[in-house]
XYZ file of C-alpha atoms in Angstrom:
267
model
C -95.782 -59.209 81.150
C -96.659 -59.032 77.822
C -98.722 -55.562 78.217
C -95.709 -54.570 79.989
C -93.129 -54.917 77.097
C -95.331 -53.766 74.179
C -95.298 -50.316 76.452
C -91.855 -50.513 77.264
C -90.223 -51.106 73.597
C -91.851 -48.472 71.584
C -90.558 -46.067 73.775
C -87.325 -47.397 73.430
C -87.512 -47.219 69.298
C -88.424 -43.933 69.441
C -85.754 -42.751 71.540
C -83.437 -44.740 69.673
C -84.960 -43.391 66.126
C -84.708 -39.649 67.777
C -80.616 -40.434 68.778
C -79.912 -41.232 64.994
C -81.591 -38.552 63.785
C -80.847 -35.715 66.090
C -77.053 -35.049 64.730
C -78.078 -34.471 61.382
C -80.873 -31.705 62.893
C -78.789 -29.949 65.459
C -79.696 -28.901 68.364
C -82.187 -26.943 67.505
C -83.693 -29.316 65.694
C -83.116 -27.904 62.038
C -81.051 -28.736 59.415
C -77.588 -27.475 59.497
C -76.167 -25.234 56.626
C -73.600 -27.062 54.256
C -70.542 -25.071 53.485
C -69.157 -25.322 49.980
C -66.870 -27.697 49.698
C -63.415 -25.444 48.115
C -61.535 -27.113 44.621
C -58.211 -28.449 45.144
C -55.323 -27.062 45.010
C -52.953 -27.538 42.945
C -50.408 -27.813 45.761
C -52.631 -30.134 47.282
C -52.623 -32.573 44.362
C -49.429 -32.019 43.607
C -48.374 -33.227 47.365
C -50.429 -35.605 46.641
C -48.914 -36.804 43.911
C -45.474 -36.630 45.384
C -47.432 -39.045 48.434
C -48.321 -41.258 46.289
C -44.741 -41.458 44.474
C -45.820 -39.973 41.469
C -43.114 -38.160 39.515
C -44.695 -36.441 36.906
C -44.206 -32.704 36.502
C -46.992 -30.294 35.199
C -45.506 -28.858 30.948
C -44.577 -25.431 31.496
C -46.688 -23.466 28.880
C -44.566 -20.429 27.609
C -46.887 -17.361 26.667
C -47.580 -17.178 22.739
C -46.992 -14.057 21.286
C -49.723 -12.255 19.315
C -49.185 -11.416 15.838
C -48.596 -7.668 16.623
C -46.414 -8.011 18.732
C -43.868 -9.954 16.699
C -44.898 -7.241 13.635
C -43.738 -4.183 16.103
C -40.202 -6.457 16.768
C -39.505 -6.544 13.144
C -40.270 -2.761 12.572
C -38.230 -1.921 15.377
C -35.145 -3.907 13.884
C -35.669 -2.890 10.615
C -36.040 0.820 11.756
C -32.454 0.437 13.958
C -30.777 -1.392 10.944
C -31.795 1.968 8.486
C -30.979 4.139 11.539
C -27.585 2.854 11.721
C -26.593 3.087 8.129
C -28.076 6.011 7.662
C -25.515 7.382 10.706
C -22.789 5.375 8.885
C -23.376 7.189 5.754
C -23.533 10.402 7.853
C -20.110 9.984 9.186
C -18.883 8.889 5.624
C -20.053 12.165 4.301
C -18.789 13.830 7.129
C -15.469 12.518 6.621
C -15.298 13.115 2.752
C -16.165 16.657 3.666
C -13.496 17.090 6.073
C -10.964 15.615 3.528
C -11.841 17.856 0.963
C -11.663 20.982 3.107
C -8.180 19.525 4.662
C -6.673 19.336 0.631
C -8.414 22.510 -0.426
C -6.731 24.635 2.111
C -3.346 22.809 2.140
C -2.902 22.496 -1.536
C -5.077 24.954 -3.039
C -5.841 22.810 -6.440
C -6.455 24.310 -9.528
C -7.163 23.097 -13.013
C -4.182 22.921 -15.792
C -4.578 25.374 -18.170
C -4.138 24.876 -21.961
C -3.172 27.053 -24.485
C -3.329 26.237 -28.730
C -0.331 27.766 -30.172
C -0.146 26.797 -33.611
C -2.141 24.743 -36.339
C -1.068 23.068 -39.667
C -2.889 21.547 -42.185
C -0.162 18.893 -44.032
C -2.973 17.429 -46.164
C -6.626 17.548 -46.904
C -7.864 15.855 -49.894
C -10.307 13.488 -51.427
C -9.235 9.423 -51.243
C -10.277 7.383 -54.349
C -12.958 6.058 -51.964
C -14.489 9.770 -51.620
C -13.936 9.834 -48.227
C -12.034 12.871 -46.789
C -8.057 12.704 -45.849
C -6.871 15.111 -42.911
C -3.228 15.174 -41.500
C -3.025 18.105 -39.227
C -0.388 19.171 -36.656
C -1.004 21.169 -33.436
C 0.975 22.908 -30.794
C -0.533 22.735 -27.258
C 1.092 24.645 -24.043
C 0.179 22.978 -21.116
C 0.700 24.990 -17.161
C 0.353 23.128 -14.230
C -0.326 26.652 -11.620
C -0.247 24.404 -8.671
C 2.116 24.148 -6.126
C 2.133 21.436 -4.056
C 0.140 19.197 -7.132
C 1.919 17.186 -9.688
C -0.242 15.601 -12.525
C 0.885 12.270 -14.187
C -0.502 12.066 -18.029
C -1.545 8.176 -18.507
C -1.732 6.409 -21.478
C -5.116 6.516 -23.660
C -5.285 10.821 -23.904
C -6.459 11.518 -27.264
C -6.688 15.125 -29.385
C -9.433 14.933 -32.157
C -10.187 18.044 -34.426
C -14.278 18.196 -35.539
C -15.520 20.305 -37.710
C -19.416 20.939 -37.112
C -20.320 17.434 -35.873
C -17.510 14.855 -38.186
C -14.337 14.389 -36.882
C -12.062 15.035 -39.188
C -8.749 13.712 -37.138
C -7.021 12.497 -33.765
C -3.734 11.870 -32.081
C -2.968 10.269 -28.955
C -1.347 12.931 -25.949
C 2.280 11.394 -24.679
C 2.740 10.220 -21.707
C 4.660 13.010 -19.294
C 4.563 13.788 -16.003
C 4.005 17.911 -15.778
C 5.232 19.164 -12.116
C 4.649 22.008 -10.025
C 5.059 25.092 -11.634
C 5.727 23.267 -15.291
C 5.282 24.345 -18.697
C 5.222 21.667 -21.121
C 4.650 22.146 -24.922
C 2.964 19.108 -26.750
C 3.492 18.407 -30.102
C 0.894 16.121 -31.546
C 0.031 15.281 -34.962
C -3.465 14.251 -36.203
C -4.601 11.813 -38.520
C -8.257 10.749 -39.464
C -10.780 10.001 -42.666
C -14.241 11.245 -42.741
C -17.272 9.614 -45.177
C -18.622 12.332 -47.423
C -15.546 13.521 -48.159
C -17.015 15.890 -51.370
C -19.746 17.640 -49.407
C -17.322 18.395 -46.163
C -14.672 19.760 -48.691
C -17.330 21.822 -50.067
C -18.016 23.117 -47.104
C -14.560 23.766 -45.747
C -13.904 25.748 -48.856
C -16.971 27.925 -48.532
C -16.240 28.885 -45.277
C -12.430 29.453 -46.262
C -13.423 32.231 -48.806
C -15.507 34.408 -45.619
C -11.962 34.080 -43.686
C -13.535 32.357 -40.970
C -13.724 28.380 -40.556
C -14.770 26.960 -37.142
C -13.410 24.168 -35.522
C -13.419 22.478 -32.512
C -10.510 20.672 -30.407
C -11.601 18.501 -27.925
C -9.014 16.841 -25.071
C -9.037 13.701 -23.015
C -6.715 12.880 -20.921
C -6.638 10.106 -18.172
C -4.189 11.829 -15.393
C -3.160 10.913 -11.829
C -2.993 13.265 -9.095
C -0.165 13.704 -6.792
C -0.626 15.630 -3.359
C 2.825 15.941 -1.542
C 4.014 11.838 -1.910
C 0.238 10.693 -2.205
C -0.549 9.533 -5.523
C -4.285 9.559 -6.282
C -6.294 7.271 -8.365
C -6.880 7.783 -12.282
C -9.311 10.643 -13.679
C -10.119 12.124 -16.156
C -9.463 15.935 -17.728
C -11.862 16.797 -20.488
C -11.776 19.634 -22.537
C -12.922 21.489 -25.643
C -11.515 24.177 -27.272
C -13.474 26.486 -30.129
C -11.044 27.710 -32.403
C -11.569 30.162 -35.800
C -8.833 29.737 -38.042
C -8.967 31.979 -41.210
C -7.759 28.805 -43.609
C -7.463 25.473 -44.090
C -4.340 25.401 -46.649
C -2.246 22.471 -46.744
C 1.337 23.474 -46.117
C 0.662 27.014 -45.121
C 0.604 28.899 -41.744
C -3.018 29.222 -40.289
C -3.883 31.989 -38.247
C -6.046 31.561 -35.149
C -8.385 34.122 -34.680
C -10.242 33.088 -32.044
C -9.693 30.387 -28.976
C -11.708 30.090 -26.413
C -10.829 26.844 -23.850
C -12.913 25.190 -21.071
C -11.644 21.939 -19.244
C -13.475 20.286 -15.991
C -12.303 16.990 -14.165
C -14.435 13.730 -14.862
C -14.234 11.413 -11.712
């Protein structure tokens, strides 16, 4: 008996060692190939979470803009803000072009036009402070040519006298309205002092004796326009007139040689 079982149980270990490891060789007797094992998904944890009774929720991560991206946004509003005032000031101009062509052919403006009639010198002499005295009266004819355009004078128009560069005297314009069609005569006198009063008499006499003494007359006049029943706003008619006179004699008619007269409107 005891022959018997030491033949008996080795055969049974070693059919019991083969059982436990024949699985793990296969049938064939090699080792099988392990697949690789896949991550998890995030569904999976995320069911697996909810399984579990886990409420969390996975931050939402927004996408960060790179630095030239947000550059190109800011050029591109900048570049429609400067595109849409430039159109604004398009259509402005536009506009103000359309007005002016709308008045020029309805009312067909034209400038006043002003005319020195006469000039008197009522006195012109040396002060006891050797400055230089003028009192001189002048006749103006203003013509409004226009039509359908009245022109209000304001107050503040002044008429000065200069001889070379010194003003000798002023006066202030009245206030009028001139209408359509009008022709106003303005009768201003003018009163100023001058420094140097000697050297300009000097001078005034000199040129007295060749028959020929230069002067100019200057004009500026605040004015309002009216077109129809529209009253404009305030501007402002300058002017200059270059007159020759033959004398400067106090009391005494002067004779105007020469007059030539330019006036322009000042916005």
């Amino acid at each position: 008996m005891g022959d018997n079982q030491q033949r008996v149980y080795p055969v049974l270990q070693m059919e019991a060692n083969k059982t436990k490891t024949s699985p793990a060789r296969g049938k064939t007797g090699h080792l099988p190939i392990q697949q690789p094992i896949p991550p998890p998904m995030m569904a999976n944890n995320t069911e697996t979470s909810l399984a579990r009774g886990k409420t969390e929720q996975l931050p939402i991560q927004r996408p960060i803009l790179p630095p030239l991206m947000v550059r190109n946004k800011k050029q591109n509003l900048c570049c429609k803000c400067f595109c849409w005032a430039l159109s604004l000031l398009i259509t402005a101009f536009i506009a103000l072009a359309v007005a002016i062509a709308v008045i020029y052919f309805v009312f067909h403006p034209k400038l006043p036009q002003y005319e020195v009639n006469s000039l008197r010198v009522t006195n012109l002499g040396i002060n006891l402070d050797l400055s230089l005295s003028a009192l001189f009266k002048v006749e103006i004819t203003a013509r409004n040519p226009n039509k359908k355009i009245g022109i209000y004078y304001k107050n503040g128009g002044r008429i000065g006298v200069w001889y070379t560069k010194i003003k000798l005297c002023e006066g202030p314009i009245p206030k009028f309205y001139h209408g359509h069609h009008n022709v106003t005569k303005l009768n201003v006198d003018l009163t100023g002092r001058a420094q140097y009063g000697n050297s300009i008499l000097s001078a005034l006499q000199q040129q007295q004796q060749t028959g020929h003494v230069p002067l100019d007359l200057k004009v500026d006049a605040p004015v309002a326009i009216k077109l129809g029943n529209l009253k404009l706003k305030k501007i402002q008619i300058l002017g200059k007139c270059k007159l020759v006179v033959d004398s400067l004699s106090t009391n005494n008619r002067i004779n105007i040689k020469a007059s030539d007269c330019s006036f322009k409107l000042k916005l």
